[in-house]
Tab-separated table of C-alpha atoms and ligand atoms in Angstrom:
chain	number	residue	atom	x	y	z
A	1	MET	CA	4.305	-10.026	-2.554
A	2	SER	CA	4.086	-8.900	1.029
A	3	THR	CA	2.008	-6.157	2.615
A	4	ILE	CA	3.746	-3.809	5.038
A	5	VAL	CA	1.805	-1.443	7.328
A	6	ILE	CA	3.750	1.260	9.128
A	7	LEU	CA	2.264	3.331	11.953
A	8	THR	CA	4.144	6.528	12.712
A	9	GLY	CA	3.935	8.977	15.599
A	10	ALA	CA	5.496	12.211	16.738
A	11	GLY	CA	8.922	10.606	17.281
A	12	ILE	CA	9.538	10.270	13.541
A	13	SER	CA	9.332	14.057	13.156
A	14	ALA	CA	11.262	14.891	16.346
A	15	GLU	CA	14.595	15.147	14.541
A	16	SER	CA	12.978	17.565	12.067
A	17	GLY	CA	12.450	19.882	15.051
A	18	ILE	CA	8.757	19.128	15.676
A	19	GLU	CA	7.848	18.703	19.340
A	20	THR	CA	6.419	15.394	20.533
A	21	PHE	CA	3.463	15.277	22.934
A	22	ARG	CA	4.552	13.313	25.963
A	23	ALA	CA	8.238	14.211	26.321
A	24	GLU	CA	9.092	16.030	29.573
A	25	THR	CA	9.085	19.335	27.700
A	26	GLY	CA	6.599	18.209	25.011
A	27	LEU	CA	3.300	19.759	23.944
A	28	TRP	CA	1.308	18.219	26.803
A	29	ALA	CA	3.734	19.716	29.320
A	30	GLN	CA	2.994	23.150	27.864
A	31	HIS	CA	-0.788	22.864	27.300
A	32	ARG	CA	-3.632	21.022	29.017
A	33	VAL	CA	-4.879	18.264	26.666
A	34	GLU	CA	-8.477	19.018	27.699
A	35	ASP	CA	-8.054	22.652	26.642
A	36	VAL	CA	-6.543	22.190	23.183
A	37	ALA	CA	-7.302	18.646	21.997
A	38	THR	CA	-10.968	18.004	22.789
A	39	PRO	CA	-14.208	19.248	21.153
A	40	GLU	CA	-15.189	20.606	24.593
A	41	GLY	CA	-11.986	22.670	24.779
A	42	PHE	CA	-12.695	24.134	21.337
A	43	ALA	CA	-16.299	24.995	22.305
A	44	LYS	CA	-15.086	26.699	25.485
A	45	ASP	CA	-12.177	28.714	24.074
A	46	PRO	CA	-11.910	28.529	20.260
A	47	LYS	CA	-9.225	31.237	20.120
A	48	LEU	CA	-6.888	29.276	22.408
A	49	VAL	CA	-7.292	26.186	20.204
A	50	VAL	CA	-7.016	28.016	16.866
A	51	ASP	CA	-3.880	29.816	18.110
A	52	PHE	CA	-2.378	26.499	19.268
A	53	TYR	CA	-2.795	24.984	15.785
A	54	ASN	CA	-1.748	28.196	13.991
A	55	GLY	CA	1.528	28.106	15.956
A	56	ARG	CA	2.142	24.466	15.092
A	57	ARG	CA	1.316	25.124	11.401
A	58	ILE	CA	4.058	27.780	11.331
A	59	GLN	CA	6.524	25.431	13.050
A	60	VAL	CA	5.865	22.657	10.509
A	61	ALA	CA	6.135	25.031	7.520
A	62	GLY	CA	9.713	25.743	8.614
A	63	ALA	CA	10.634	22.064	9.062
A	64	GLU	CA	12.000	19.570	6.538
A	65	PRO	CA	11.441	15.819	6.181
A	66	ASN	CA	14.319	13.842	7.702
A	67	ALA	CA	16.115	10.638	6.737
A	68	ALA	CA	13.411	8.482	8.348
A	69	HIS	CA	10.566	10.040	6.317
A	70	LYS	CA	12.657	9.667	3.153
A	71	ALA	CA	13.555	6.051	3.908
A	72	LEU	CA	9.844	5.144	4.164
A	73	ALA	CA	9.243	6.777	0.775
A	74	ARG	CA	12.091	4.680	-0.638
A	75	LEU	CA	10.536	1.547	0.875
A	76	GLU	CA	7.226	2.358	-0.840
A	77	ALA	CA	8.972	2.974	-4.184
A	78	GLU	CA	11.185	-0.137	-4.112
A	79	HIS	CA	9.208	-2.787	-2.205
A	80	THR	CA	7.587	-5.301	-4.551
A	81	GLY	CA	4.379	-5.491	-2.475
A	82	GLU	CA	2.104	-2.913	-0.850
A	83	VAL	CA	3.387	-0.383	1.698
A	84	LEU	CA	0.833	1.687	3.631
A	85	VAL	CA	1.980	4.406	6.021
A	86	VAL	CA	-0.610	5.339	8.655
A	87	THR	CA	0.491	8.434	10.491
A	88	GLN	CA	-0.917	9.933	13.669
A	89	ASN	CA	1.013	13.090	12.853
A	90	VAL	CA	-0.719	16.186	11.563
A	91	ASP	CA	2.451	17.508	9.899
A	92	ASP	CA	3.020	16.948	6.159
A	93	LEU	CA	6.586	15.640	6.376
A	94	HIS	CA	5.722	12.176	5.034
A	95	GLU	CA	4.211	13.563	1.830
A	96	ARG	CA	7.012	16.101	1.433
A	97	GLY	CA	9.467	13.217	1.969
A	98	GLY	CA	7.876	11.355	-0.954
A	99	THR	CA	5.370	8.925	0.609
A	100	ARG	CA	2.206	8.559	-1.491
A	101	ASN	CA	0.203	5.695	0.053
A	102	LEU	CA	-0.506	7.553	3.290
A	103	ILE	CA	-3.362	7.929	5.760
A	104	HIS	CA	-3.473	10.843	8.207
A	105	MET	CA	-5.612	9.120	10.829
A	106	HIS	CA	-5.545	12.157	13.182
A	107	GLY	CA	-6.038	14.736	10.422
A	108	ALA	CA	-3.759	17.388	8.975
A	109	LEU	CA	-2.597	20.875	9.967
A	110	ASN	CA	-2.820	22.104	6.376
A	111	SER	CA	-6.544	21.361	6.171
A	112	ALA	CA	-9.638	23.107	7.577
A	113	LEU	CA	-12.926	21.362	8.344
A	114	CYS	CA	-16.403	22.854	8.447
A	115	ALA	CA	-18.073	21.759	11.695
A	116	GLY	CA	-21.432	22.409	9.992
A	117	CYS	CA	-21.272	20.619	6.622
A	118	ASP	CA	-18.006	18.572	6.878
A	119	HIS	CA	-16.491	20.338	3.862
A	120	ARG	CA	-12.665	20.336	3.893
A	121	TRP	CA	-10.336	22.828	2.263
A	122	PRO	CA	-6.592	23.509	2.247
A	123	ILE	CA	-5.250	26.129	4.626
A	124	ALA	CA	-1.724	27.541	4.464
A	125	GLY	CA	-1.540	30.537	6.824
A	126	ASP	CA	-3.430	31.357	10.005
A	127	MET	CA	-6.977	30.167	10.599
A	128	GLN	CA	-9.332	32.718	12.170
A	129	VAL	CA	-11.927	31.996	14.824
A	130	GLY	CA	-15.330	31.872	13.114
A	131	GLN	CA	-13.785	31.678	9.642
A	132	GLN	CA	-16.376	31.111	6.902
A	133	CYS	CA	-16.733	27.757	5.186
A	134	PRO	CA	-16.302	28.240	1.403
A	135	ALA	CA	-19.015	25.629	0.707
A	136	CYS	CA	-21.885	26.559	3.070
A	137	SER	CA	-20.773	30.066	4.163
A	138	ALA	CA	-21.340	29.285	7.851
A	139	PRO	CA	-18.712	30.692	10.271
A	140	THR	CA	-17.852	27.181	11.429
A	141	ALA	CA	-14.254	26.469	10.355
A	142	ARG	CA	-12.173	24.338	12.723
A	143	PRO	CA	-8.790	22.639	12.489
A	144	ASP	CA	-9.125	19.361	10.554
A	145	VAL	CA	-7.632	17.276	13.358
A	146	VAL	CA	-9.003	14.400	15.436
A	147	TRP	CA	-9.458	15.307	19.077
A	148	PHE	CA	-10.049	12.944	22.006
A	149	GLY	CA	-13.521	11.449	21.793
A	150	GLU	CA	-13.676	11.857	18.008
A	151	MET	CA	-13.421	9.055	15.451
A	152	PRO	CA	-10.017	8.842	13.714
A	153	TYR	CA	-10.120	8.944	9.914
A	154	GLU	CA	-10.242	6.014	7.465
A	155	MET	CA	-10.493	3.321	10.141
A	156	ASP	CA	-12.207	0.838	7.782
A	157	ARG	CA	-9.380	1.071	5.268
A	158	ILE	CA	-6.742	0.795	8.022
A	159	PHE	CA	-8.279	-2.306	9.596
A	160	ASP	CA	-8.753	-3.858	6.154
A	161	VAL	CA	-5.023	-3.560	5.345
A	162	LEU	CA	-3.990	-4.568	8.898
A	163	GLY	CA	-6.091	-7.711	8.467
A	164	ARG	CA	-3.885	-8.844	5.577
A	165	ALA	CA	-0.558	-7.412	6.793
A	166	ASP	CA	2.591	-9.553	6.633
A	167	PHE	CA	4.658	-6.969	8.462
A	168	PHE	CA	3.712	-4.187	10.885
A	169	ALA	CA	6.077	-1.527	12.215
A	170	ALA	CA	5.316	1.218	14.765
A	171	ILE	CA	7.799	4.077	14.589
A	172	GLY	CA	8.134	6.875	17.155
A	173	THR	CA	4.812	6.453	18.921
A	174	SER	CA	4.355	6.005	22.676
A	175	GLY	CA	1.396	3.601	22.482
A	176	ASN	CA	-0.703	5.779	24.780
A	177	VAL	CA	-3.516	6.600	22.372
A	178	TYR	CA	-6.148	4.237	20.986
A	179	PRO	CA	-7.156	2.952	18.484
A	180	ALA	CA	-3.587	3.337	17.081
A	181	ALA	CA	-2.064	1.577	20.117
A	182	GLY	CA	-4.237	-1.459	19.296
A	183	PHE	CA	-2.926	-1.884	15.738
A	184	VAL	CA	-0.098	-4.196	16.871
A	185	ALA	CA	-2.679	-6.598	18.340
A	186	GLU	CA	-4.717	-6.488	15.120
A	187	ALA	CA	-1.626	-7.152	12.970
A	188	THR	CA	-0.575	-9.989	15.284
A	189	ARG	CA	-4.030	-11.567	14.857
A	190	ALA	CA	-3.474	-11.376	11.089
A	191	GLY	CA	-0.207	-13.316	11.510
A	192	ALA	CA	2.104	-10.382	10.816
A	193	ASP	CA	5.643	-9.991	12.094
A	194	THR	CA	5.758	-6.841	14.213
A	195	VAL	CA	8.537	-4.439	15.136
A	196	GLU	CA	8.645	-1.433	17.427
A	197	ILE	CA	11.128	1.272	16.388
A	198	ASN	CA	11.572	3.929	19.073
A	199	MET	CA	14.090	5.691	21.284
A	200	ALA	CA	12.982	3.536	24.223
A	201	PRO	CA	10.549	0.653	24.836
A	202	THR	CA	6.930	1.782	25.220
A	203	ILE	CA	3.997	0.563	27.299
A	204	VAL	CA	2.870	-1.673	24.418
A	205	GLY	CA	6.436	-2.775	23.554
A	206	SER	CA	5.948	-6.324	24.861
A	207	GLU	CA	3.269	-6.931	22.196
A	208	PHE	CA	5.820	-6.702	19.347
A	209	THR	CA	7.890	-9.633	18.105
A	210	SER	CA	11.012	-7.480	17.901
A	211	SER	CA	12.283	-4.012	18.684
A	212	ILE	CA	14.884	-1.602	17.379
A	213	MET	CA	15.930	1.210	19.705
A	214	GLY	CA	17.597	4.474	18.681
A	215	PRO	CA	16.903	7.724	16.836
A	216	ALA	CA	14.570	7.275	13.847
A	217	THR	CA	16.940	9.005	11.399
A	218	GLN	CA	19.407	6.157	11.986
A	219	THR	CA	17.228	3.148	12.754
A	220	VAL	CA	14.593	3.594	10.025
A	221	PRO	CA	16.978	3.847	7.008
A	222	ALA	CA	18.883	0.783	8.314
A	223	TRP	CA	15.612	-1.147	8.808
A	224	VAL	CA	14.419	-0.206	5.304
A	225	ASP	CA	17.734	-1.391	3.812
A	226	LYS	CA	17.249	-4.730	5.564
A	227	ILE	CA	13.655	-5.156	4.326
A	228	LEU	CA	14.581	-4.264	0.737
A	229	LYS	CA	17.514	-6.710	0.748
A	230	SER	CA	15.146	-9.512	1.774
A	231	ASN	CA	12.689	-8.670	-1.065
B	301	BJW	C1	11.432	8.904	19.107
B	301	BJW	C2	12.318	9.964	18.816
B	301	BJW	C3	13.258	9.751	17.789
B	301	BJW	C4	11.023	10.606	20.403
B	301	BJW	N1	13.281	8.565	17.148
B	301	BJW	N2	11.485	7.739	18.462
B	301	BJW	C5	-9.436	4.134	27.901
B	301	BJW	C6	-8.846	3.016	27.298
B	301	BJW	C7	-8.643	2.981	25.917
B	301	BJW	C8	-9.025	4.025	25.116
B	301	BJW	C9	-9.600	5.121	25.713
B	301	BJW	C10	-9.815	5.175	27.073
B	301	BJW	N3	-10.373	6.373	27.371
B	301	BJW	C11	-10.521	7.078	26.217
B	301	BJW	C12	-10.062	6.325	25.194
B	301	BJW	C13	-10.006	6.702	23.767
B	301	BJW	C14	-8.986	7.772	23.499
B	301	BJW	C15	-7.640	7.366	24.099
B	301	BJW	O1	-6.861	6.633	23.529
B	301	BJW	N4	-7.317	7.880	25.273
B	301	BJW	C16	-6.075	7.498	25.949
B	301	BJW	C17	-5.434	8.729	26.540
B	301	BJW	C18	-6.371	6.416	26.923
B	301	BJW	N5	-8.880	7.862	22.042
B	301	BJW	C19	-9.690	8.639	21.333
B	301	BJW	O2	-10.509	9.373	21.852
B	301	BJW	C20	-9.572	8.514	19.837
B	301	BJW	N6	-10.850	8.232	19.277
B	301	BJW	C21	-11.495	7.093	19.531
B	301	BJW	O3	-11.042	6.229	20.275
B	301	BJW	O4	-12.676	6.945	18.848
B	301	BJW	C22	-13.446	5.755	19.076
B	301	BJW	C23	-12.976	4.541	18.327
B	301	BJW	C24	-13.149	3.281	18.874
B	301	BJW	C25	-12.732	2.147	18.178
B	301	BJW	C26	-12.160	2.255	16.928
B	301	BJW	C27	-12.012	3.509	16.380
B	301	BJW	C28	-12.412	4.630	17.093
B	301	BJW	C29	-9.054	9.825	19.248
B	301	BJW	C30	-7.638	10.087	19.635
B	301	BJW	C31	-7.204	11.450	19.114
B	301	BJW	C32	-5.773	11.780	19.500
B	301	BJW	N7	-5.514	13.109	19.152
B	301	BJW	C33	-4.161	13.663	19.310
B	301	BJW	C34	-4.211	15.129	18.877
B	301	BJW	C35	-4.348	15.178	17.325
B	301	BJW	C36	-4.158	16.528	16.760
B	301	BJW	C37	-2.849	17.161	17.183
B	301	BJW	O5	-1.778	16.763	16.719
B	301	BJW	O6	-2.928	18.075	17.986
B	301	BJW	O7	-3.229	12.931	18.512
B	301	BJW	S1	-3.510	13.442	20.972
B	301	BJW	C38	-1.844	13.146	20.460
B	301	BJW	O8	-1.440	11.793	20.819
B	301	BJW	C39	-1.862	13.207	18.930
B	301	BJW	C40	-0.949	12.081	18.562
B	301	BJW	O9	-1.189	11.681	17.241
B	301	BJW	C41	-1.276	11.034	19.606
B	301	BJW	C42	-0.202	9.984	19.782
B	301	BJW	O10	0.998	10.562	20.241
B	301	BJW	P1	2.392	9.985	19.732
B	301	BJW	O11	2.556	10.229	18.306
B	301	BJW	O12	2.537	8.580	20.182
B	301	BJW	O13	3.430	10.978	20.486
B	301	BJW	P2	4.077	10.829	21.948
B	301	BJW	O14	4.633	12.149	22.279
B	301	BJW	O15	3.147	10.212	22.907
B	301	BJW	O16	5.259	9.764	21.732
B	301	BJW	C43	6.406	10.045	20.961
B	301	BJW	C44	7.269	8.787	20.919
B	301	BJW	O17	8.357	9.045	20.057
B	301	BJW	C45	7.849	8.381	22.279
B	301	BJW	O18	7.617	6.999	22.472
B	301	BJW	C46	9.344	8.678	22.140
B	301	BJW	O19	10.162	7.740	22.838
B	301	BJW	C47	9.544	8.550	20.650
B	301	BJW	N8	10.650	9.346	20.095
B	301	BJW	N9	12.047	10.996	19.628
B	301	BJW	C48	12.388	7.590	17.502
B	301	BJW	N10	14.151	10.695	17.431
């Protein structure tokens, strides 16, 4: 029974209408990374950061999982071994598409984090600057997302599964951000077959044993069909 680890990035949600980061008109063309995706940016201008994530929360609430999200859920349901999806995305389209064995390594838009006591709680509408933590009552709520310089979530569990992976796929991620961009090297060390699925080859593309190019809503369902047939 084989173990499959799938890393996803913004590209898998692009056809659901969610903006990617590094496209010409993507989020980083509209906002300075330092301003909205670092702890220093949040300390300097919390309202700018809270508004940025409130806007994205609204955008995601109006989006639906696409054929690629659903195909990964089907893979998890029908594959005879383990399937772990590690997403860098903060949207909830994987879970709404049916994936259960899922790690949000860069956090989640629908969660708030207390910067004082680390308590987490669900958040559906707008977050306010200085919102109170329901556990410790301090006015220290922040978006529950991983900014540059912060430690991504559940790294021990991710590296444990990567270390015994038979197959690793990276879908819709540009390979610009570590540690996620290093997962292909870790899976290769474990002896896994690796595939990059993207619109175009990325800067880490040469590290994969194979590649499939095209829009995720077409390539991912076809790739899942192929894996399930070989089960
Ligand atoms: C399609 C498609 C379609 C489009 N179909 N495909 C120097 C060297 C190495 C590392 C560092 C360094 N200096 C600093 C670092 C560390 C730093 C880092 O990596 N910096 C780089 C910029 C160099 N990393 C960190 O700080 C991380 N923490 C850390 O390293 O802790 C220490 C540690 C050490 C060792 C082990 C463990 C930990 C934290 C990184 C946090 C990233 N945060 C963000 C924001 C999260 C919240 C939010 O969403 O706002 O995460 S930044 C942003 O980038 C977001 C994304 O998850 C992440 C990755 O982006 P992604 O998903 O790849 O999107 P794009 O837009 O780049 O690419 C989209 C792709 O889709 C493209 O390829 C398209 O072609 C494709 N596509 N449509 C298929 N239809």
